[in-house]
mmCIF file of C-alpha atoms in Angstrom:
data_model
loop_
_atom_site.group_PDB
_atom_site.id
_atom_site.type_symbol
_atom_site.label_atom_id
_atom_site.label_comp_id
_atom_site.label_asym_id
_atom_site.label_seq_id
_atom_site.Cartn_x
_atom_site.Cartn_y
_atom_site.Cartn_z
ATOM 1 C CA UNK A 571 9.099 -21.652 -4.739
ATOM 2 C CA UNK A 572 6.480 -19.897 -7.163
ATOM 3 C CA UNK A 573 6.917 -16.719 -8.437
ATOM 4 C CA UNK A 574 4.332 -14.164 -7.340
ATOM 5 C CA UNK A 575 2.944 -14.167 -10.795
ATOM 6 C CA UNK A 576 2.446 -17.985 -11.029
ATOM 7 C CA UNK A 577 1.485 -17.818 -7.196
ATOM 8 C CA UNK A 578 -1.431 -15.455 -7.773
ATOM 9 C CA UNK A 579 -2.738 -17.184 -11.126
ATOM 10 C CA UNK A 580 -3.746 -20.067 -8.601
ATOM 11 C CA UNK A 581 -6.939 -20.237 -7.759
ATOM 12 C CA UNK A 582 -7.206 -18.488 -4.207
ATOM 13 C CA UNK A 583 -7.656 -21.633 -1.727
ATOM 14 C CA UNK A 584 -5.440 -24.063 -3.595
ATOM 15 C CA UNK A 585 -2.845 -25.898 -1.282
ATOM 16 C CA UNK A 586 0.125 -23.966 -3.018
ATOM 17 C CA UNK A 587 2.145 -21.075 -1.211
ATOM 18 C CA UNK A 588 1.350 -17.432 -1.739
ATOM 19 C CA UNK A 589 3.236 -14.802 -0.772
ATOM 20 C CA UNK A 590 3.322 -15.026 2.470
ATOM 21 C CA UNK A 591 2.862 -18.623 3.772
ATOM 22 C CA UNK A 592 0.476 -21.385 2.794
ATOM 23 C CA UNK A 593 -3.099 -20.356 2.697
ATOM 24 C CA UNK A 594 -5.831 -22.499 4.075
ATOM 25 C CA UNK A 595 -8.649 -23.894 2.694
ATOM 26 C CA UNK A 596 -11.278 -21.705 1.127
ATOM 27 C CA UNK A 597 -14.589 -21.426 2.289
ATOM 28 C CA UNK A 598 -17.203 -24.122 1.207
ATOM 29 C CA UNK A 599 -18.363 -24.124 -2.318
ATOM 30 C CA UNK A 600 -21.502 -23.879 -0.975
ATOM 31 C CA UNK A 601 -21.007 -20.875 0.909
ATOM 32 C CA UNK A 602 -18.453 -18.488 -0.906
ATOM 33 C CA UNK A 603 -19.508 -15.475 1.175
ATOM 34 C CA UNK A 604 -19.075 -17.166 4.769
ATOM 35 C CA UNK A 605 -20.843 -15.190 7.565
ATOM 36 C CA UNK A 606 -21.511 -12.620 5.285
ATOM 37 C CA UNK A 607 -24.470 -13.611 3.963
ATOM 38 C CA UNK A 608 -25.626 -14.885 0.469
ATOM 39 C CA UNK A 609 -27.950 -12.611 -2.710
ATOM 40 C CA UNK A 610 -30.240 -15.161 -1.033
ATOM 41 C CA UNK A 611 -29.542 -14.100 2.143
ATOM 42 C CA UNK A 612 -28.756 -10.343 1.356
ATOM 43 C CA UNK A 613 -27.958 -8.514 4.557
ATOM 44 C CA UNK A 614 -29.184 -5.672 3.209
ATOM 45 C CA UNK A 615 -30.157 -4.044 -0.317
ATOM 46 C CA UNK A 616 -26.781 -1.927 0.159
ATOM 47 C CA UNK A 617 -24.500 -5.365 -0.157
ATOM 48 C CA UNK A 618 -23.312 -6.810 -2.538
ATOM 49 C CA UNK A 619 -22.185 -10.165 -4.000
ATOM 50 C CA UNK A 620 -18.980 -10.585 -5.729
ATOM 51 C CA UNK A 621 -17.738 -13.958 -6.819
ATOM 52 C CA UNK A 622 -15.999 -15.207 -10.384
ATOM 53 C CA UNK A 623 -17.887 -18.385 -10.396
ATOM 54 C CA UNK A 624 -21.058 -16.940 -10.511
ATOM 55 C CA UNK A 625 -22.857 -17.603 -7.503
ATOM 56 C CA UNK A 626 -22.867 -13.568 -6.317
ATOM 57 C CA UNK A 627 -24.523 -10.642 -7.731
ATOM 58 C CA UNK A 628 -20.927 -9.641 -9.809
ATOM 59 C CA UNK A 629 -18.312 -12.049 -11.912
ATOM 60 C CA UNK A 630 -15.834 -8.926 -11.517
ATOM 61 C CA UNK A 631 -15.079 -6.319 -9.187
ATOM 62 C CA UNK A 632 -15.501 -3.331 -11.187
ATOM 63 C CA UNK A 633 -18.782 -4.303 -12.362
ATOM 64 C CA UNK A 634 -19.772 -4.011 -8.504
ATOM 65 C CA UNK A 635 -18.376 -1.073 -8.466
ATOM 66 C CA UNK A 636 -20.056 0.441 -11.169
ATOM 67 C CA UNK A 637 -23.262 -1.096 -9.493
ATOM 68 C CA UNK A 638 -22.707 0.353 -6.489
ATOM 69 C CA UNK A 639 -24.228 4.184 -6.641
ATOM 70 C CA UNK A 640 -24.817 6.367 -4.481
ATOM 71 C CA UNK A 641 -23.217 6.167 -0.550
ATOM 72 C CA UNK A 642 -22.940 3.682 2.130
ATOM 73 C CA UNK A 643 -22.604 0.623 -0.102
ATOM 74 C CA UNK A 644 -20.802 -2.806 1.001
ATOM 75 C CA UNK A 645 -19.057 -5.347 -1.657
ATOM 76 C CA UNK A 646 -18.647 -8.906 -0.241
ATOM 77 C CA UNK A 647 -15.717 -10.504 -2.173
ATOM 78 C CA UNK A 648 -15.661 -14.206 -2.297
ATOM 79 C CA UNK A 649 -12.126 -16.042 -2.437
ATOM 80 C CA UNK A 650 -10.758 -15.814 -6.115
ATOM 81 C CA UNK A 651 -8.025 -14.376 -8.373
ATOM 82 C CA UNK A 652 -9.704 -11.520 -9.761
ATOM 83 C CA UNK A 653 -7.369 -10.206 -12.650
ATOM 84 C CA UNK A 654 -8.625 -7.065 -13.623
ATOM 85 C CA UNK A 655 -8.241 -2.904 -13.043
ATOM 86 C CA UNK A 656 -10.492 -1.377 -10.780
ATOM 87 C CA UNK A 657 -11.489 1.875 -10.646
ATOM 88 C CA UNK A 658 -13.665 3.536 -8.014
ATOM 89 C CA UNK A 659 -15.324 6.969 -8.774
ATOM 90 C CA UNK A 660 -15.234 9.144 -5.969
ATOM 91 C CA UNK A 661 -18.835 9.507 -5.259
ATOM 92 C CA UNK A 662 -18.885 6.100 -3.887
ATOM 93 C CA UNK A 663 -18.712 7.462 -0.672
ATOM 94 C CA UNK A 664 -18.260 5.374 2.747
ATOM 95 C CA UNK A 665 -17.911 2.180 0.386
ATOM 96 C CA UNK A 666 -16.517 -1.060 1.679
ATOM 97 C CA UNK A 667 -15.128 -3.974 0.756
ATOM 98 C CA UNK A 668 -14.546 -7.429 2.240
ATOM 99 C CA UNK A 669 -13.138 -10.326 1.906
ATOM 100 C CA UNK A 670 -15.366 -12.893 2.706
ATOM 101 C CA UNK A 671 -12.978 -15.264 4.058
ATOM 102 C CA UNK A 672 -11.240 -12.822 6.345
ATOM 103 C CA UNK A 673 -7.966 -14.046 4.979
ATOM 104 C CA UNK A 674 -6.286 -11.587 2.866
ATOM 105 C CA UNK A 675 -4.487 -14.354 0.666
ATOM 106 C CA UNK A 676 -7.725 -15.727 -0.256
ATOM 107 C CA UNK A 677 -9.226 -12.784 -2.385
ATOM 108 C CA UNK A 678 -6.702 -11.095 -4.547
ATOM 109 C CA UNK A 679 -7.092 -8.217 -7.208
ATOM 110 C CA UNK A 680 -3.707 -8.093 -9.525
ATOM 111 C CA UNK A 681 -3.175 -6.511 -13.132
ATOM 112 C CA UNK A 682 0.567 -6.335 -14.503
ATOM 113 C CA UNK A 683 0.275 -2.961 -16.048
ATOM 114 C CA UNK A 684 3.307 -0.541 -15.665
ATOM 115 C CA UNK A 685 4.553 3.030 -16.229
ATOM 116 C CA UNK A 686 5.847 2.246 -19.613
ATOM 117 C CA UNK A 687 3.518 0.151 -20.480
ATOM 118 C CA UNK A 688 1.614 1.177 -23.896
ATOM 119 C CA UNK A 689 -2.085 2.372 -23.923
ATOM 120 C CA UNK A 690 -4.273 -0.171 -26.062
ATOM 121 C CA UNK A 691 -5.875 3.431 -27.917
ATOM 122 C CA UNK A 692 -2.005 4.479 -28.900
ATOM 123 C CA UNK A 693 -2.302 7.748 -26.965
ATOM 124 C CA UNK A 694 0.748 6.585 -25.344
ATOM 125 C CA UNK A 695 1.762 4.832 -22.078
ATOM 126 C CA UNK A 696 -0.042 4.804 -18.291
ATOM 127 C CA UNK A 697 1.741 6.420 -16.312
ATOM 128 C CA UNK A 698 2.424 5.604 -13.256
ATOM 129 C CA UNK A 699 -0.760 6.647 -11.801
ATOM 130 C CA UNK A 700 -2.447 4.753 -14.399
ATOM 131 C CA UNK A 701 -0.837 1.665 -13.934
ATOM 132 C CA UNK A 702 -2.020 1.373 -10.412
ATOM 133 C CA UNK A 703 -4.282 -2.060 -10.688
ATOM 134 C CA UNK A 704 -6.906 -0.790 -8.233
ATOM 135 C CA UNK A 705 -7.736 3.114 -7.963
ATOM 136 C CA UNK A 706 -9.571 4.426 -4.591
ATOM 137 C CA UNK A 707 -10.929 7.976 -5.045
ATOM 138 C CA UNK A 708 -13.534 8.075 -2.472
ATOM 139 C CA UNK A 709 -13.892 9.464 0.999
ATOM 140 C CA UNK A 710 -14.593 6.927 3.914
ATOM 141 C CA UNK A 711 -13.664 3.820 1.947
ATOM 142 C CA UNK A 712 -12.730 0.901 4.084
ATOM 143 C CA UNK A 713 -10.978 -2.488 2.694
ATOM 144 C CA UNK A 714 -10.820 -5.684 4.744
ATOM 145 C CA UNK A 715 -8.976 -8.960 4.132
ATOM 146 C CA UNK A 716 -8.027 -8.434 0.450
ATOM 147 C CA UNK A 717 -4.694 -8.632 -1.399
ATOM 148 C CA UNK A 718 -4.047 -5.442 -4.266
ATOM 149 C CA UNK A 719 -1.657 -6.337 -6.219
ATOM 150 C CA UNK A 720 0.881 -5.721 -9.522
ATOM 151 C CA UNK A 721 2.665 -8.226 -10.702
ATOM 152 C CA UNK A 722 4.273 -6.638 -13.812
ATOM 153 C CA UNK A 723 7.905 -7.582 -13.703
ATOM 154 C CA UNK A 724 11.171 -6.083 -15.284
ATOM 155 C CA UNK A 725 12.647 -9.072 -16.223
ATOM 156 C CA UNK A 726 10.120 -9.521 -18.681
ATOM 157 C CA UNK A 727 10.433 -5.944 -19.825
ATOM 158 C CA UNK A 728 14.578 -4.942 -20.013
ATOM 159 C CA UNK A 729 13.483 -2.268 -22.440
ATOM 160 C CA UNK A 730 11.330 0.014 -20.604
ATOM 161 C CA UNK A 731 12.304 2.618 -18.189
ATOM 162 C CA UNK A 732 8.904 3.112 -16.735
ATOM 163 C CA UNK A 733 9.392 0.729 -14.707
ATOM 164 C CA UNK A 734 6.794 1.671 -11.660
ATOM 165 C CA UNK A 735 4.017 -0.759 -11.234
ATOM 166 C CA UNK A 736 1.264 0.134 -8.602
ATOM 167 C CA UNK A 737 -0.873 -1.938 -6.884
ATOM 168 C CA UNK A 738 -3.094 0.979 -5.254
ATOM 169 C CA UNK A 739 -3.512 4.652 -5.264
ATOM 170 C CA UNK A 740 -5.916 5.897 -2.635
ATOM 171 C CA UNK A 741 -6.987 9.630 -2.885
ATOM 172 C CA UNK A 742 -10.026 9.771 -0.629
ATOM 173 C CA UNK A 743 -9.934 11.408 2.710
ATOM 174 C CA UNK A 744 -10.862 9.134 5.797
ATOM 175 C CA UNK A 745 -9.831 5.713 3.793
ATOM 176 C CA UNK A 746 -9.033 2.834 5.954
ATOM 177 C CA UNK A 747 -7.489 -0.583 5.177
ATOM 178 C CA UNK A 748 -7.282 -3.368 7.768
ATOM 179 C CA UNK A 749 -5.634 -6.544 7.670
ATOM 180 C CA UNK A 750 -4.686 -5.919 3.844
ATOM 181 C CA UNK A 751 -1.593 -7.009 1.896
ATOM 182 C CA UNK A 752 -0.283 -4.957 -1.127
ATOM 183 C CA UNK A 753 2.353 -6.641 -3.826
ATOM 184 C CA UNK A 754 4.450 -5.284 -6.223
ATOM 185 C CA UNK A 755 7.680 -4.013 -6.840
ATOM 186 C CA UNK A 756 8.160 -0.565 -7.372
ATOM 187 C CA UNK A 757 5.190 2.210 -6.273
ATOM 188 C CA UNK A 758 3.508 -1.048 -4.741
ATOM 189 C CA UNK A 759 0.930 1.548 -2.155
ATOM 190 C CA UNK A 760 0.552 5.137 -3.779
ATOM 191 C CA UNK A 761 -0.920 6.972 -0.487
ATOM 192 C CA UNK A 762 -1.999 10.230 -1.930
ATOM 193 C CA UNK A 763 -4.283 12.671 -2.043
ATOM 194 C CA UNK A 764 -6.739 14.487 -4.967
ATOM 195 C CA UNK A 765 -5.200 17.482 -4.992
ATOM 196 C CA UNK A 766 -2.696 20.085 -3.215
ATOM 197 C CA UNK A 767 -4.995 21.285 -0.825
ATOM 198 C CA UNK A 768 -6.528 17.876 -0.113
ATOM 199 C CA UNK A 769 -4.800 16.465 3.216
ATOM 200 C CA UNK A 770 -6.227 12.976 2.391
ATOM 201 C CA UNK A 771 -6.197 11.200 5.855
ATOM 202 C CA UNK A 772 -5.599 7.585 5.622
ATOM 203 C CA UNK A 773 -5.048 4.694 7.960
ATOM 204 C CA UNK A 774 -3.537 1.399 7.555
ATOM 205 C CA UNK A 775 -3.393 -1.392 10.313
ATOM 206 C CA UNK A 776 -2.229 -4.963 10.404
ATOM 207 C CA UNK A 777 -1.391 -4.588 6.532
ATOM 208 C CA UNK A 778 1.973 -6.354 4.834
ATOM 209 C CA UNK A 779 3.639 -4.677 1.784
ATOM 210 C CA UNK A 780 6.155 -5.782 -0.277
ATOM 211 C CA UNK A 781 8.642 -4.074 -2.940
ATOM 212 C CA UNK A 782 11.716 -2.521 -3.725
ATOM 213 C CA UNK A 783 11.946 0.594 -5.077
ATOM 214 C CA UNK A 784 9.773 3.714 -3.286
ATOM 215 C CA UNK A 785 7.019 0.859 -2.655
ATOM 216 C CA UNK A 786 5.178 3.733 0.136
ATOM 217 C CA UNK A 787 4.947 6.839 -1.625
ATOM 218 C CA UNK A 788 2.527 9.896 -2.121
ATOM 219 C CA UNK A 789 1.143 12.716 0.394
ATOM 220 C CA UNK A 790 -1.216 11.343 1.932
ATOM 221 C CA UNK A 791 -1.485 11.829 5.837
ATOM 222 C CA UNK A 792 -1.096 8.555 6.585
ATOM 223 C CA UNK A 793 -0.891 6.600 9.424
ATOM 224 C CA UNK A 794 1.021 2.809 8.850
ATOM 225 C CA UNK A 795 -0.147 0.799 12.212
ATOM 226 C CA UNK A 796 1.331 -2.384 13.002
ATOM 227 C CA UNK A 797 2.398 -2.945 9.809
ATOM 228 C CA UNK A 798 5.271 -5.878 8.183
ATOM 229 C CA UNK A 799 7.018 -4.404 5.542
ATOM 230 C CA UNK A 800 9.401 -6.449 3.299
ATOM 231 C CA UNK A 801 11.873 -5.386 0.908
ATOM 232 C CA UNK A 802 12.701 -8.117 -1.975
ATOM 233 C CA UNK A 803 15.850 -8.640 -3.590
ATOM 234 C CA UNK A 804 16.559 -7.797 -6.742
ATOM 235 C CA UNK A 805 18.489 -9.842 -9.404
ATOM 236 C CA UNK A 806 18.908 -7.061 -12.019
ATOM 237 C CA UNK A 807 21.001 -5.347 -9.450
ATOM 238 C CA UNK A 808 24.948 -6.460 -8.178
ATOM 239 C CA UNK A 809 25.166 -3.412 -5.390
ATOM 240 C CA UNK A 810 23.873 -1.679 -2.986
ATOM 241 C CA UNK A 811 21.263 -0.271 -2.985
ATOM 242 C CA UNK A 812 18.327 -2.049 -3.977
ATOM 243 C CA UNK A 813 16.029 0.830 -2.986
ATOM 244 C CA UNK A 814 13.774 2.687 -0.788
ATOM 245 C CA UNK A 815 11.096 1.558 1.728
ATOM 246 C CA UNK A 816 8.958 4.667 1.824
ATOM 247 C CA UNK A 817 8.864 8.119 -0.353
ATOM 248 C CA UNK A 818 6.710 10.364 1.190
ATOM 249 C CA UNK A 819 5.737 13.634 -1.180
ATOM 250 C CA UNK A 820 3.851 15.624 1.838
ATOM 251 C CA UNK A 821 2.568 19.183 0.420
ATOM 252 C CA UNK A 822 4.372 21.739 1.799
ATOM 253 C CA UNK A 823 0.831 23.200 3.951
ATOM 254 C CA UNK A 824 0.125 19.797 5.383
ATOM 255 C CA UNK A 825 1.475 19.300 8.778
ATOM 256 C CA UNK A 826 1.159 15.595 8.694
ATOM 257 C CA UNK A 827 2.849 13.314 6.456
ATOM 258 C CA UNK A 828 3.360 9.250 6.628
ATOM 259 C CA UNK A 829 3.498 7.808 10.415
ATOM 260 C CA UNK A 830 4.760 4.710 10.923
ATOM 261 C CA UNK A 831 4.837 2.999 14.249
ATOM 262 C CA UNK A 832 4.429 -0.142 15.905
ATOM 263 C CA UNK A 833 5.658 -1.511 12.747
ATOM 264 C CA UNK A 834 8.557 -3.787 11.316
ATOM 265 C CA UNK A 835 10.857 -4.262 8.417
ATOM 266 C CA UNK A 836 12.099 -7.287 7.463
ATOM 267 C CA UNK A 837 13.651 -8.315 3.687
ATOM 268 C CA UNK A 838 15.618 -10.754 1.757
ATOM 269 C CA UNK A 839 18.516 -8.490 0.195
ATOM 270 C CA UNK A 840 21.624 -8.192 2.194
ATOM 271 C CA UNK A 841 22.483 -6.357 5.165
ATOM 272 C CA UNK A 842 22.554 -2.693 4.435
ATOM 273 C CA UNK A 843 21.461 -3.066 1.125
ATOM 274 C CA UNK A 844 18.042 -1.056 1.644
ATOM 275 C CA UNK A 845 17.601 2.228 2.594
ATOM 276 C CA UNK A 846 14.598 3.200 4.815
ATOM 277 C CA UNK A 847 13.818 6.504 2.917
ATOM 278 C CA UNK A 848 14.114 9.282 0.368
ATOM 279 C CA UNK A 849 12.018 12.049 -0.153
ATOM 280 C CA UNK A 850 10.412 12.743 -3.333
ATOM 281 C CA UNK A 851 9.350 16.389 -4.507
ATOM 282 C CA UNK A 852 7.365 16.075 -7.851
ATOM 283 C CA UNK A 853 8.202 18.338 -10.862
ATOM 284 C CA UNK A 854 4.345 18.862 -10.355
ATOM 285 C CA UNK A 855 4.738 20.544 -6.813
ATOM 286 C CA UNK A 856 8.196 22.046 -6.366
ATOM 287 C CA UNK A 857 7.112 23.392 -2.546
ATOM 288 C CA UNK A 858 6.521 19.535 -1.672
ATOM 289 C CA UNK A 859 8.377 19.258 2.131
ATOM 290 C CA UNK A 860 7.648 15.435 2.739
ATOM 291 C CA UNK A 861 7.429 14.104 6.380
ATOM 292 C CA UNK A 862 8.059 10.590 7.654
ATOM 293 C CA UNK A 863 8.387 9.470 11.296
ATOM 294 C CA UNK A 864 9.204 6.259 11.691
ATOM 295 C CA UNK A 865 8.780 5.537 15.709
ATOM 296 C CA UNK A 866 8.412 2.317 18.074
ATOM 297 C CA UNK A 867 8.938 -0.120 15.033
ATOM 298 C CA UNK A 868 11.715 -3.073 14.045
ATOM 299 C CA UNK A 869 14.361 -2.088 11.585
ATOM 300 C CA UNK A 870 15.259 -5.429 9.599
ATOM 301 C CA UNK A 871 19.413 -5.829 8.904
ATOM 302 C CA UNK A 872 18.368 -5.145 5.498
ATOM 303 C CA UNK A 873 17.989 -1.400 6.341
ATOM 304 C CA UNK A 874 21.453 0.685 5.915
ATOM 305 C CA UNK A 875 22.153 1.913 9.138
ATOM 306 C CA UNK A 876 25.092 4.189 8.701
ATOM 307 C CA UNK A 877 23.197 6.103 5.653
ATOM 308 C CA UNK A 878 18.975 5.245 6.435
ATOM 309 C CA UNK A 879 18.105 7.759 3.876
ATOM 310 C CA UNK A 880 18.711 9.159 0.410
ATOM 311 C CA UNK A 881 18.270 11.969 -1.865
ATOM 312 C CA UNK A 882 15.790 11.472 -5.001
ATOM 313 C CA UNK A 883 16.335 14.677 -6.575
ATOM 314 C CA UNK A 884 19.481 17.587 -6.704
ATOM 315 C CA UNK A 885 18.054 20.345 -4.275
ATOM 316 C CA UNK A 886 15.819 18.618 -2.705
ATOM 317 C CA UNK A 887 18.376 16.794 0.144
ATOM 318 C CA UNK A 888 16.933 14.502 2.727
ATOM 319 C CA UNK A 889 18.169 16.541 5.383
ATOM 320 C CA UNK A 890 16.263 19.241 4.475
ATOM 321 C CA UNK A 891 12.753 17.634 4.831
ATOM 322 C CA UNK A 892 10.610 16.682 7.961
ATOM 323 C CA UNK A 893 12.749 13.120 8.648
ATOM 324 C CA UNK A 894 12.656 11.813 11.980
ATOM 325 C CA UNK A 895 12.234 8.351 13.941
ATOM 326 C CA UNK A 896 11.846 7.375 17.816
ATOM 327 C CA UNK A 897 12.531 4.554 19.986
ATOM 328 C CA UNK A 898 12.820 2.354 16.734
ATOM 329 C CA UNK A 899 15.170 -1.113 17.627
ATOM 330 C CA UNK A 900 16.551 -3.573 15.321
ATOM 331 C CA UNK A 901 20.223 -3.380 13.714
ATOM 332 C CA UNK A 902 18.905 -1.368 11.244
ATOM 333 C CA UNK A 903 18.113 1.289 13.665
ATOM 334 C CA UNK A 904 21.720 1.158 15.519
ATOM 335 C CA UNK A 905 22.872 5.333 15.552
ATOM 336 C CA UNK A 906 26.227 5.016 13.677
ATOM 337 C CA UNK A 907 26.002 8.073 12.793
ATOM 338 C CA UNK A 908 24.138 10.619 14.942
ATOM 339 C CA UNK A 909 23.656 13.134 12.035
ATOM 340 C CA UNK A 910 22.040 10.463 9.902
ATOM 341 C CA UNK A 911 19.289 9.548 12.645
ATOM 342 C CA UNK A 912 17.362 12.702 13.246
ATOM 343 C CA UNK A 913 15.847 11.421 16.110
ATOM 344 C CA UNK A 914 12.015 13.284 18.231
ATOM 345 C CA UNK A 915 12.362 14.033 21.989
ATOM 346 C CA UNK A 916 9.636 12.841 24.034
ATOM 347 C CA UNK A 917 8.191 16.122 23.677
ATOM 348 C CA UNK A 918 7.946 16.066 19.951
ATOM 349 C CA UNK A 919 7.141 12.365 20.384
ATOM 350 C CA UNK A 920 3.593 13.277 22.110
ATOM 351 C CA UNK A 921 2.516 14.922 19.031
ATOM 352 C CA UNK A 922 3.374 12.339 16.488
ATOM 353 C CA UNK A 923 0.610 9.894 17.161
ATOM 354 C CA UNK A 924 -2.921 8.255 15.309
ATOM 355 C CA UNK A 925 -4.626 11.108 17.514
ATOM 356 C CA UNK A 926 -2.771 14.336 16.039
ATOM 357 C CA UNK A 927 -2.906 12.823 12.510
ATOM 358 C CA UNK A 928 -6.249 12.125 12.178
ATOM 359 C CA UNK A 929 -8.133 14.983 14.066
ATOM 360 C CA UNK A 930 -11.741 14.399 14.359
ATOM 361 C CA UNK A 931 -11.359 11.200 12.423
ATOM 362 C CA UNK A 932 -11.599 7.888 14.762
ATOM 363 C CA UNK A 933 -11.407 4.863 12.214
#
């Protein structure tokens, strides 16, 4: 089987296996943008024409982007590997993007830069919010049918220690991705927010993401909807544990911090060699008091059921943080341990839904 990276440098629609399963023929050379219309056809003077071949109004993604001023704008995506960083500015309000295919395999965005990795201008390395290969700032942004992804690995790296790789950071309040799949390894999603004070609410439904290490994270208030979730293996490793599933960072103010439900987590490491969670207080905001309730979903094998969670930082124990899950099933959600499993009462359970999270918001 392919690697990701020699998976994703296939032209989207080839007969070879992605990530997940075999994807099915592209749409017709003819008619790259499907239902969505054509420049020809334009829909409207607010959508726009991606495609790498040519026949759109872009070759690239980011030079839609920068086309795309103002609010209210739509980017039709036609099937394609489109290696490159995107960055949206976050007075691209209510933007969208779509993959015309409306299958998320088809259209993929992937970069391979990393934490570690060095800046071209020698000013020193990314980061790890700079090595995120897509950026989101905007409010009301809404994805559809497209694959983010990072495909930097550490095996071709042993030397650097920056080893987080992001696929996405999304900032903006009200951002929405549906039927989306995000790839990477470590920091794969960075749900966060622009500031402190910002309770960025975002929603996520019918979306796969793969990783290892922390491959949720941020403090965003986010809601993870009928979501698959798959750990990978790792070879650099000989023990338990491989890593962490989610990492929330919640500000301390915010009452609302990652929600998953209706979800599942499956993997290829081990049994018990995953944990489902730690929580992660940045030097940057010491008063961090990250939430995560992980309710009505399948726990995977893969998840360590006597010991679910972990502790990223001395002081900052799991225990003491806003943990909690409900009604979850799967071996990895047998109670072994009682004090391990903080689990919600019905009562508490009414008020940890889409509804409480998102407030006025209906996506």
């Amino acid at each position: 089987m392919p690697t990701r990276r020699t998976a994703l440098a296939l032209l989207a629609g080839s007969t070879t296996a992605l990530a997940l399963g075999t994807a099915p023929p592209a749409l017709a050379h003819d008619r790259p943008f499907g239902r969505h219309g054509s420049p020809a056809r334009r829909r409207d003077r607010a959508t726009l024409y991606v495609d790498a071949h040519g026949r759109g109004d872009h070759t690239t993604v980011q030079s839609a982007v920068d086309a795309a001023t103002g609010t209210g704008h739509t980017l039709v995506i036609a099937p394609g590997t489109y290696r490159e960083t995107v960055d949206i500015p976050a007075d691209r309000t209510g933007l969208t993007l779509i993959g015309a295919s409306g299958d998320p395999r088809l259209t993929v965005i992937v970069y391979d830069n990393a934490n570690g990795t060095p800046r071209p201008d020698g000013s020193g390395t990314y980061g790890t919010s700079g090595s995120a290969t897509v950026t989101a700032r905007p409010a009301g942004l809404t994805a559809r049918d497209l694959t983010f992804a990072n495909d930097w690995l550490r095996a071709d790296h042993p030397d650097y220690t920056g080893t987080q790789a992001v696929a996405i950071k999304v900032t903006g309040d009200r951002s929405a991705f549906l039927g989306c799949r995000f790839l990477g390894h470590q920091d794969t999603l960075y749900a966060d927010s622009a500031s402190l004070t910002d309770f960025a609410r975002q929603y996520y439904r019918d979306c796969y993401v793969e990783g290892d290490v922390d491959f949720v994270f941020g403090r965003a208030s986010a809601v993870l909807d009928r979501c698959h979730f798959r750990t990978l293996t790792r070879t650099d490793l000989a023990a338990a544990p491989y890593g962490f599933v989610f990492a929330p960072s919640t500000a301390g103010a915010d009452p609302h911090g990652f929600l998953v439900l209706r979800s599942r987590v499956t993997g290829t490491a081990p049994d018990g060699y995953f944990k489902l969670a730690r929580p992660w207080v940045p030097s940057s905001d010491p008063t961090a008091h990250p939430m995560l309730t992980v309710r009505d979903s399948h726990l995977g094998a893969g998840i360590d059921a006597d010991e679910p969670y972990g502790t990223m930082s001395a002081g900052f124990p799991w225990q003491d943080q806003r943990f909690a899950e409900y009604r979850n099933t799967g071996p990895g959600a047998r109670v072994t341990v009682p004090a391990n499993r903080p689990q919600l009462t019905r009562a508490e359970a009414r008020q940890h839904t889409p509804a409480a999270w998102f407030g006025d918001w209906r996506p």
